[in-house]
Amino acid sequence: MEFRNKIAFWRGRREFDAALDEEMAFHVEERTDELQRSGVPREEALRRARVEFGSSLKTAEDTRREWQFTWLVDVIADLRYTARAMRKEPAFWLVAVVSLALGIGVNTAIFSLSVEALMSEPSVRDSSTIALARLGGNSHAGMPQFQFVRDAKAFPDVAGLREDGDINWRNGDETQRLFAMRVTDNMFEMAGIPVLMGRGLRPGEQDTVVISSRMWRGRLASDPNVIGRSLVLDGRPHTVVGVLPENHRTLFGFGFHPDLYAPVQGIQARVQLYVRTPEGTSMETARERLRLVGAALDKEMPEREIKYANDIRFTPVSGIQRVTSEKSISLFFAMLMTVVTLLLVIACLNVSGLLLARASSRGKEFAIRKSLGAGQSRLLRQLLTESLLLSVLGTLAGLALNLILTRLVSNVDLNLPVPIVLRIDPDWRLMAYASGIATACALLVGLLPAWRASRASAGDALKQSEHQVSGRLTLRRGLVVAQVATSLIILTTAVLFARNLVESLFTSPGFDLDKTLYASVRLVPESYPDAASRKALVMRAQTALAGVPGVESVATSGMIPFNDDSTYGGTIRTDISPEPKRIPRHVNRVGPGYFRTMGVPVLSGREFLDNDDNVVVVNQTFARLAFGDVPAVGHAVRFGEREVSIVGVVKDSKYAWMSDHQRPAVFECYQMSTGGSRAAIVNFMIRTPLDPETLVKSLRRTLNDVDTSAAVEVKPMKHAMGMALLPSRVGAGLLGLMGILGLVLTGIGLYGLMAYSVARRVREIGLRVALGAAPGRVLGLVFREGAWLVGIGLVLGLGASYFVTRPLARYLVEGLSTADPITYAAVSVLMIGAGWAACLVPARRALRVEPMEALRYE
Amino acid sequence: MGTSTPELLPGTLYLLVMRTLAAGPLHGYAIAKRIKESSGAFLTVEEGSLYPALNRMLVKGWLKSEWGLSESNRKARFYQLTAKGRKQLEQEDKEFRSMVRAIKLVLDNA
């Protein structure tokens, strides 16, 4: 009823206004007649009747309002008003929208990046019912265990995946190493992985592969007849049966992007277990089922060291649960998110400051509107509409920036030893996040000015001119101080990472970076079926390498420093104490001459010799933690069941990360491992007195001659630091950018405030100049105010940074603490410089004030 | 404008207007005058609230209006209770009386 009546009104609103005027006029006339009848003269009666009726405008307004969808009319009016304001002050709106766009663009870009890296949705059918299952705390399970779990029929389907498989592709006379994801033959069916062309792998197939779209477009030059094409992989022809779509994301996640999927080879392989849970089963039920399967497995295939039914882990492949498993990565993204949130806060404070400035110069306008009858809430809503519109515009512009930034990030080559491709596409999560951000910004930006406006009284504002309005700028000053403090936190983080990068480049890793190279050789596993044949090849290769002119020494190594890492956590026992100790340690297998080749000093004892058995070399930190002051050489250590004796202690060095600091390490004597996918990889460390770069070619040729089917990679160690420097590089790059952005935004905020402050004080300054104040004193006025603001912000910001940056210590090199004085000095200088620059223009404006003009200025 | 007349109890303006219209159609000025007279000049309805209130009741469908000629032979808008308005009046009348009775009980006895 009401709704229909209102709609009817909307159609006839013009007639309504006329009728209402007529009705009110009639009212006044009747009253005039009545007064006249009681003896009041006509003129006087009319006047009194009008006074009694009061404001007919207001009555008409109130009456009309009864017929309207009030809120809608108001919103339209607010928007129309705001649009007019925008046309009037384009500069204000431009600065405000650009500020917000920068803040929001960078913020959402990092959000997209974090979501993609940590929570990307794998390309499978119904990802919510797939989970990664771990039995007995092991990340991977052997093929017999896999088959047992699958055949137990506790779950609709179970498939296995091996993420770090390499495969050699013989292409012409070149052998290239490709990254292969090894999967059990039922994986494509179980997961429902969509393909762009062809089909997935099928059960029972051995020599088929599905290639990535990147591989197809890149190495295979978008061959239109790629399906059915034969590739020689690990010495055997394989048929390409399918091509994955561009946006394929693996079950493994983290942006891991293999070149191809191939079936798991052999019974030796170990795979991650992915299970499909029945529709509607809770994680708890599924975990319990898995535990029962584990218990059955314990009966069927008892193992001495592990109980499969213990430590059952069940991780869904999508959603938030993934995030918690990778602490270091998650922390890094948490830090990035914190920084960009701070950046957004700075941007919002900037706009808030601008709005405050505008609000005080709009005091008069608001006072007039108020005295014309605009309600308090009406004015507040006007202000909030403006800030909402601002933040919506800012968000839209920010999203555009986001698309540009994420496109850039998607195409960046990180130069990592593992293939990682982050494909960032805008999705609903980004949209949801962006709308949240927009709302938060609108509130953050609009609340202060609104609160301030609500306290201004109409009378005061009307009486004063703009240049006298409310002497205090406390609120805006507070905002600028907050900006200075916040951007200091970002700057500190950025400078810490930049310092870290520089330090990393100049810090010695504890071995000779400039005189060493590595050669990584991946053999075709089938060509070397047993340890003896592999050992023969290693010997042959080592002899050949040692014969290359310029080579001083060659040693085998299980892992190349900075390219690989392994940490063992199990407890140890020493022969000097019955107490078991927990010493988490880096473990590597290295051959004779390794330490001499790397230039790592042997502090006591000796290096490995040929055919050393049951002996280890440890680093000084391990020796100290395990034996205290007792010399470790000659003593025995038990790792679980195995007892070995220590033959040497070497100096600490860095193993996987530049931030490795006094990290315990144990070296075992190099042997070819008997199985697993790494079995086919042999690494050599090579020492030369010459420039390592000059040896790369001859070393590669030598190794190629030893086995033409092997994929060979030779690099000076100097260039192999990709992973080690990654946190510093990404940190310094991204954070540096944000630090600069924050500094600029803060500078704009400070500039705005100072310019405004000078403009307000033009009369005062003019008077001072007229009374003979020297230019220095005038400048002092401006700079002193700026200095106070920056100073307070500096103290607060440095104090906050001291606490906030603490968790970053884990990314920093030895000797660089989060309380680094140089960093703190540097950011202070930067901030003071920015503050000075921001005051410069307003100060010059103050200097140019003409006394006479200023006094006349009104 | 209203001088020192007491404020109407909230919500009672609708009741008074509808009660006044129960006898037959009236124009706005007459409604205000009738309320004033019936209350022994104690209650004055301000024009600023009367017309919005009348329109509110039109929107709700309690009243309808049509144009006619006043006693002074001027064109005027006459308001009239609808069936829905009559029902509303009955209900509000009942509620108001019990409220007054209750308040009176408290004032007398408490």
mmCIF file with all atom_site columns, C-alpha atoms in Angstrom, chain A residues 141-274:
data_model
loop_
_atom_site.group_PDB
_atom_site.id
_atom_site.type_symbol
_atom_site.label_atom_id
_atom_site.label_alt_id
_atom_site.label_comp_id
_atom_site.label_asym_id
_atom_site.label_entity_id
_atom_site.label_seq_id
_atom_site.pdbx_PDB_ins_code
_atom_site.Cartn_x
_atom_site.Cartn_y
_atom_site.Cartn_z
_atom_site.occupancy
_atom_site.B_iso_or_equiv
_atom_site.pdbx_formal_charge
_atom_site.auth_seq_id
_atom_site.auth_comp_id
_atom_site.auth_asym_id
_atom_site.auth_atom_id
_atom_site.pdbx_PDB_model_num
ATOM 1   C CA . ALA A 1 141 ? 55.252 -43.379 1.254   1.00 0.00 ? 141 ALA A CA 1
ATOM 2   C CA . GLY A 1 142 ? 56.770 -46.275 -0.663  1.00 0.00 ? 142 GLY A CA 1
ATOM 3   C CA . MET A 1 143 ? 54.921 -47.928 -3.537  1.00 0.00 ? 143 MET A CA 1
ATOM 4   C CA . PRO A 1 144 ? 53.957 -51.052 -1.512  1.00 0.00 ? 144 PRO A CA 1
ATOM 5   C CA . GLN A 1 145 ? 52.451 -48.818 1.178   1.00 0.00 ? 145 GLN A CA 1
ATOM 6   C CA . PHE A 1 146 ? 50.672 -46.768 -1.485  1.00 0.00 ? 146 PHE A CA 1
ATOM 7   C CA . GLN A 1 147 ? 49.202 -49.898 -3.004  1.00 0.00 ? 147 GLN A CA 1
ATOM 8   C CA . PHE A 1 148 ? 48.132 -51.144 0.395   1.00 0.00 ? 148 PHE A CA 1
ATOM 9   C CA . VAL A 1 149 ? 46.336 -47.896 1.265   1.00 0.00 ? 149 VAL A CA 1
ATOM 10  C CA . ARG A 1 150 ? 44.664 -47.818 -2.127  1.00 0.00 ? 150 ARG A CA 1
ATOM 11  C CA . ASP A 1 151 ? 43.546 -51.411 -1.964  1.00 0.00 ? 151 ASP A CA 1
ATOM 12  C CA . ALA A 1 152 ? 42.243 -51.031 1.600   1.00 0.00 ? 152 ALA A CA 1
ATOM 13  C CA . LYS A 1 153 ? 39.229 -49.308 -0.023  1.00 0.00 ? 153 LYS A CA 1
ATOM 14  C CA . ALA A 1 154 ? 38.801 -46.998 2.952   1.00 0.00 ? 154 ALA A CA 1
ATOM 15  C CA . PHE A 1 155 ? 38.601 -44.108 0.512   1.00 0.00 ? 155 PHE A CA 1
ATOM 16  C CA . PRO A 1 156 ? 36.968 -43.858 -2.907  1.00 0.00 ? 156 PRO A CA 1
ATOM 17  C CA . ASP A 1 157 ? 40.385 -43.391 -4.487  1.00 0.00 ? 157 ASP A CA 1
ATOM 18  C CA . VAL A 1 158 ? 44.026 -42.813 -3.597  1.00 0.00 ? 158 VAL A CA 1
ATOM 19  C CA . ALA A 1 159 ? 46.764 -41.577 -5.898  1.00 0.00 ? 159 ALA A CA 1
ATOM 20  C CA . GLY A 1 160 ? 50.444 -40.820 -5.443  1.00 0.00 ? 160 GLY A CA 1
ATOM 21  C CA . LEU A 1 161 ? 52.637 -37.963 -6.597  1.00 0.00 ? 161 LEU A CA 1
ATOM 22  C CA . ARG A 1 162 ? 56.370 -37.326 -6.567  1.00 0.00 ? 162 ARG A CA 1
ATOM 23  C CA . GLU A 1 163 ? 57.139 -33.630 -6.902  1.00 0.00 ? 163 GLU A CA 1
ATOM 24  C CA . ASP A 1 164 ? 60.898 -33.409 -7.364  1.00 0.00 ? 164 ASP A CA 1
ATOM 25  C CA . GLY A 1 165 ? 61.438 -35.695 -10.317 1.00 0.00 ? 165 GLY A CA 1
ATOM 26  C CA . ASP A 1 166 ? 63.869 -34.742 -13.053 1.00 0.00 ? 166 ASP A CA 1
ATOM 27  C CA . ILE A 1 167 ? 63.932 -36.229 -16.492 1.00 0.00 ? 167 ILE A CA 1
ATOM 28  C CA . ASN A 1 168 ? 66.481 -35.884 -19.304 1.00 0.00 ? 168 ASN A CA 1
ATOM 29  C CA . TRP A 1 169 ? 65.174 -34.886 -22.678 1.00 0.00 ? 169 TRP A CA 1
ATOM 30  C CA . ARG A 1 170 ? 67.378 -35.692 -25.624 1.00 0.00 ? 170 ARG A CA 1
ATOM 31  C CA . ASN A 1 171 ? 66.608 -32.967 -28.131 1.00 0.00 ? 171 ASN A CA 1
ATOM 32  C CA . GLY A 1 172 ? 68.864 -33.157 -31.197 1.00 0.00 ? 172 GLY A CA 1
ATOM 33  C CA . ASP A 1 173 ? 72.420 -33.370 -29.853 1.00 0.00 ? 173 ASP A CA 1
ATOM 34  C CA . GLU A 1 174 ? 71.513 -31.610 -26.673 1.00 0.00 ? 174 GLU A CA 1
ATOM 35  C CA . THR A 1 175 ? 70.308 -33.126 -23.443 1.00 0.00 ? 175 THR A CA 1
ATOM 36  C CA . GLN A 1 176 ? 68.105 -30.889 -21.341 1.00 0.00 ? 176 GLN A CA 1
ATOM 37  C CA . ARG A 1 177 ? 66.956 -31.470 -17.828 1.00 0.00 ? 177 ARG A CA 1
ATOM 38  C CA . LEU A 1 178 ? 63.203 -31.105 -17.389 1.00 0.00 ? 178 LEU A CA 1
ATOM 39  C CA . PHE A 1 179 ? 61.150 -30.961 -14.234 1.00 0.00 ? 179 PHE A CA 1
ATOM 40  C CA . ALA A 1 180 ? 58.789 -33.876 -14.171 1.00 0.00 ? 180 ALA A CA 1
ATOM 41  C CA . MET A 1 181 ? 55.931 -34.513 -11.796 1.00 0.00 ? 181 MET A CA 1
ATOM 42  C CA . ARG A 1 182 ? 55.808 -38.247 -11.316 1.00 0.00 ? 182 ARG A CA 1
ATOM 43  C CA . VAL A 1 183 ? 52.328 -39.555 -10.628 1.00 0.00 ? 183 VAL A CA 1
ATOM 44  C CA . THR A 1 184 ? 50.773 -42.947 -10.122 1.00 0.00 ? 184 THR A CA 1
ATOM 45  C CA . ASP A 1 185 ? 48.907 -44.027 -13.222 1.00 0.00 ? 185 ASP A CA 1
ATOM 46  C CA . ASN A 1 186 ? 45.480 -43.361 -11.650 1.00 0.00 ? 186 ASN A CA 1
ATOM 47  C CA . MET A 1 187 ? 46.242 -39.734 -10.707 1.00 0.00 ? 187 MET A CA 1
ATOM 48  C CA . PHE A 1 188 ? 44.501 -38.047 -13.631 1.00 0.00 ? 188 PHE A CA 1
ATOM 49  C CA . GLU A 1 189 ? 41.356 -40.136 -13.111 1.00 0.00 ? 189 GLU A CA 1
ATOM 50  C CA . MET A 1 190 ? 41.340 -39.732 -9.350  1.00 0.00 ? 190 MET A CA 1
ATOM 51  C CA . ALA A 1 191 ? 41.899 -35.971 -9.303  1.00 0.00 ? 191 ALA A CA 1
ATOM 52  C CA . GLY A 1 192 ? 40.058 -35.119 -12.491 1.00 0.00 ? 192 GLY A CA 1
ATOM 53  C CA . ILE A 1 193 ? 42.807 -32.884 -13.823 1.00 0.00 ? 193 ILE A CA 1
ATOM 54  C CA . PRO A 1 194 ? 41.506 -30.957 -16.845 1.00 0.00 ? 194 PRO A CA 1
ATOM 55  C CA . VAL A 1 195 ? 43.610 -30.913 -20.017 1.00 0.00 ? 195 VAL A CA 1
ATOM 56  C CA . LEU A 1 196 ? 43.734 -28.386 -22.832 1.00 0.00 ? 196 LEU A CA 1
ATOM 57  C CA . MET A 1 197 ? 44.308 -30.962 -25.570 1.00 0.00 ? 197 MET A CA 1
ATOM 58  C CA . GLY A 1 198 ? 44.430 -34.723 -25.732 1.00 0.00 ? 198 GLY A CA 1
ATOM 59  C CA . ARG A 1 199 ? 43.828 -36.631 -22.502 1.00 0.00 ? 199 ARG A CA 1
ATOM 60  C CA . GLY A 1 200 ? 45.356 -37.412 -19.136 1.00 0.00 ? 200 GLY A CA 1
ATOM 61  C CA . LEU A 1 201 ? 47.555 -40.366 -18.228 1.00 0.00 ? 201 LEU A CA 1
ATOM 62  C CA . ARG A 1 202 ? 45.676 -43.654 -18.056 1.00 0.00 ? 202 ARG A CA 1
ATOM 63  C CA . PRO A 1 203 ? 46.090 -46.619 -15.712 1.00 0.00 ? 203 PRO A CA 1
ATOM 64  C CA . GLY A 1 204 ? 48.575 -49.169 -17.000 1.00 0.00 ? 204 GLY A CA 1
ATOM 65  C CA . GLU A 1 205 ? 50.478 -46.704 -19.172 1.00 0.00 ? 205 GLU A CA 1
ATOM 66  C CA . GLN A 1 206 ? 54.237 -46.534 -18.859 1.00 0.00 ? 206 GLN A CA 1
ATOM 67  C CA . ASP A 1 207 ? 55.748 -44.321 -21.515 1.00 0.00 ? 207 ASP A CA 1
ATOM 68  C CA . THR A 1 208 ? 53.249 -41.526 -21.877 1.00 0.00 ? 208 THR A CA 1
ATOM 69  C CA . VAL A 1 209 ? 53.491 -37.943 -20.697 1.00 0.00 ? 209 VAL A CA 1
ATOM 70  C CA . VAL A 1 210 ? 51.223 -34.926 -20.339 1.00 0.00 ? 210 VAL A CA 1
ATOM 71  C CA . ILE A 1 211 ? 53.113 -31.692 -20.901 1.00 0.00 ? 211 ILE A CA 1
ATOM 72  C CA . SER A 1 212 ? 52.563 -28.231 -19.515 1.00 0.00 ? 212 SER A CA 1
ATOM 73  C CA . SER A 1 213 ? 51.317 -25.454 -21.693 1.00 0.00 ? 213 SER A CA 1
ATOM 74  C CA . ARG A 1 214 ? 54.561 -23.597 -21.026 1.00 0.00 ? 214 ARG A CA 1
ATOM 75  C CA . MET A 1 215 ? 56.595 -26.528 -22.308 1.00 0.00 ? 215 MET A CA 1
ATOM 76  C CA . TRP A 1 216 ? 54.358 -26.831 -25.340 1.00 0.00 ? 216 TRP A CA 1
ATOM 77  C CA . ARG A 1 217 ? 54.475 -23.146 -26.248 1.00 0.00 ? 217 ARG A CA 1
ATOM 78  C CA . GLY A 1 218 ? 58.130 -22.744 -25.350 1.00 0.00 ? 218 GLY A CA 1
ATOM 79  C CA . ARG A 1 219 ? 60.348 -25.734 -26.009 1.00 0.00 ? 219 ARG A CA 1
ATOM 80  C CA . LEU A 1 220 ? 58.006 -27.375 -28.483 1.00 0.00 ? 220 LEU A CA 1
ATOM 81  C CA . ALA A 1 221 ? 57.186 -24.108 -30.294 1.00 0.00 ? 221 ALA A CA 1
ATOM 82  C CA . SER A 1 222 ? 53.395 -24.646 -30.098 1.00 0.00 ? 222 SER A CA 1
ATOM 83  C CA . ASP A 1 223 ? 53.663 -27.686 -32.367 1.00 0.00 ? 223 ASP A CA 1
ATOM 84  C CA . PRO A 1 224 ? 50.062 -28.233 -33.615 1.00 0.00 ? 224 PRO A CA 1
ATOM 85  C CA . ASN A 1 225 ? 50.689 -31.971 -33.939 1.00 0.00 ? 225 ASN A CA 1
ATOM 86  C CA . VAL A 1 226 ? 52.095 -32.309 -30.443 1.00 0.00 ? 226 VAL A CA 1
ATOM 87  C CA . ILE A 1 227 ? 49.601 -35.001 -29.405 1.00 0.00 ? 227 ILE A CA 1
ATOM 88  C CA . GLY A 1 228 ? 51.193 -38.285 -30.368 1.00 0.00 ? 228 GLY A CA 1
ATOM 89  C CA . ARG A 1 229 ? 54.638 -36.755 -30.770 1.00 0.00 ? 229 ARG A CA 1
ATOM 90  C CA . SER A 1 230 ? 57.460 -38.801 -29.341 1.00 0.00 ? 230 SER A CA 1
ATOM 91  C CA . LEU A 1 231 ? 59.991 -37.330 -26.918 1.00 0.00 ? 231 LEU A CA 1
ATOM 92  C CA . VAL A 1 232 ? 63.145 -39.169 -25.915 1.00 0.00 ? 232 VAL A CA 1
ATOM 93  C CA . LEU A 1 233 ? 63.056 -38.930 -22.142 1.00 0.00 ? 233 LEU A CA 1
ATOM 94  C CA . ASP A 1 234 ? 65.678 -40.679 -20.045 1.00 0.00 ? 234 ASP A CA 1
ATOM 95  C CA . GLY A 1 235 ? 66.755 -42.566 -23.123 1.00 0.00 ? 235 GLY A CA 1
ATOM 96  C CA . ARG A 1 236 ? 63.323 -44.019 -23.940 1.00 0.00 ? 236 ARG A CA 1
ATOM 97  C CA . PRO A 1 237 ? 60.699 -42.703 -26.351 1.00 0.00 ? 237 PRO A CA 1
ATOM 98  C CA . HIS A 1 238 ? 57.644 -41.328 -24.575 1.00 0.00 ? 238 HIS A CA 1
ATOM 99  C CA . THR A 1 239 ? 54.404 -40.322 -26.286 1.00 0.00 ? 239 THR A CA 1
ATOM 100 C CA . VAL A 1 240 ? 52.792 -36.987 -25.528 1.00 0.00 ? 240 VAL A CA 1
ATOM 101 C CA . VAL A 1 241 ? 49.129 -37.761 -24.850 1.00 0.00 ? 241 VAL A CA 1
ATOM 102 C CA . GLY A 1 242 ? 47.957 -34.409 -23.523 1.00 0.00 ? 242 GLY A CA 1
ATOM 103 C CA . VAL A 1 243 ? 48.708 -30.733 -22.945 1.00 0.00 ? 243 VAL A CA 1
ATOM 104 C CA . LEU A 1 244 ? 47.689 -28.979 -19.736 1.00 0.00 ? 244 LEU A CA 1
ATOM 105 C CA . PRO A 1 245 ? 45.852 -25.658 -19.806 1.00 0.00 ? 245 PRO A CA 1
ATOM 106 C CA . GLU A 1 246 ? 47.748 -22.419 -19.235 1.00 0.00 ? 246 GLU A CA 1
ATOM 107 C CA . ASN A 1 247 ? 46.301 -21.963 -15.752 1.00 0.00 ? 247 ASN A CA 1
ATOM 108 C CA . HIS A 1 248 ? 47.068 -25.459 -14.501 1.00 0.00 ? 248 HIS A CA 1
ATOM 109 C CA . ARG A 1 249 ? 47.943 -25.585 -10.817 1.00 0.00 ? 249 ARG A CA 1
ATOM 110 C CA . THR A 1 250 ? 49.353 -28.734 -9.285  1.00 0.00 ? 250 THR A CA 1
ATOM 111 C CA . LEU A 1 251 ? 48.041 -30.515 -6.219  1.00 0.00 ? 251 LEU A CA 1
ATOM 112 C CA . PHE A 1 252 ? 51.423 -29.863 -4.666  1.00 0.00 ? 252 PHE A CA 1
ATOM 113 C CA . GLY A 1 253 ? 50.772 -26.118 -4.730  1.00 0.00 ? 253 GLY A CA 1
ATOM 114 C CA . PHE A 1 254 ? 53.095 -23.213 -3.909  1.00 0.00 ? 254 PHE A CA 1
ATOM 115 C CA . GLY A 1 255 ? 53.268 -22.264 -7.558  1.00 0.00 ? 255 GLY A CA 1
ATOM 116 C CA . PHE A 1 256 ? 55.247 -25.419 -8.362  1.00 0.00 ? 256 PHE A CA 1
ATOM 117 C CA . HIS A 1 257 ? 55.124 -25.762 -12.103 1.00 0.00 ? 257 HIS A CA 1
ATOM 118 C CA . PRO A 1 258 ? 56.555 -28.923 -13.686 1.00 0.00 ? 258 PRO A CA 1
ATOM 119 C CA . ASP A 1 259 ? 57.295 -29.226 -17.381 1.00 0.00 ? 259 ASP A CA 1
ATOM 120 C CA . LEU A 1 260 ? 55.461 -32.508 -17.636 1.00 0.00 ? 260 LEU A CA 1
ATOM 121 C CA . TYR A 1 261 ? 53.600 -35.281 -15.841 1.00 0.00 ? 261 TYR A CA 1
ATOM 122 C CA . ALA A 1 262 ? 54.989 -38.777 -16.250 1.00 0.00 ? 262 ALA A CA 1
ATOM 123 C CA . PRO A 1 263 ? 54.057 -42.093 -14.630 1.00 0.00 ? 263 PRO A CA 1
ATOM 124 C CA . VAL A 1 264 ? 56.003 -43.150 -11.534 1.00 0.00 ? 264 VAL A CA 1
ATOM 125 C CA . GLN A 1 265 ? 58.770 -45.578 -12.466 1.00 0.00 ? 265 GLN A CA 1
ATOM 126 C CA . GLY A 1 266 ? 59.644 -48.654 -10.488 1.00 0.00 ? 266 GLY A CA 1
ATOM 127 C CA . ILE A 1 267 ? 58.794 -50.039 -7.095  1.00 0.00 ? 267 ILE A CA 1
ATOM 128 C CA . GLN A 1 268 ? 61.523 -47.980 -5.405  1.00 0.00 ? 268 GLN A CA 1
ATOM 129 C CA . ALA A 1 269 ? 59.715 -44.699 -5.861  1.00 0.00 ? 269 ALA A CA 1
ATOM 130 C CA . ARG A 1 270 ? 58.256 -42.865 -2.910  1.00 0.00 ? 270 ARG A CA 1
ATOM 131 C CA . VAL A 1 271 ? 55.168 -40.743 -3.354  1.00 0.00 ? 271 VAL A CA 1
ATOM 132 C CA . GLN A 1 272 ? 52.942 -38.333 -1.485  1.00 0.00 ? 272 GLN A CA 1
ATOM 133 C CA . LEU A 1 273 ? 49.513 -39.868 -0.929  1.00 0.00 ? 273 LEU A CA 1
ATOM 134 C CA . TYR A 1 274 ? 46.491 -37.927 -2.064  1.00 0.00 ? 274 TYR A CA 1
#
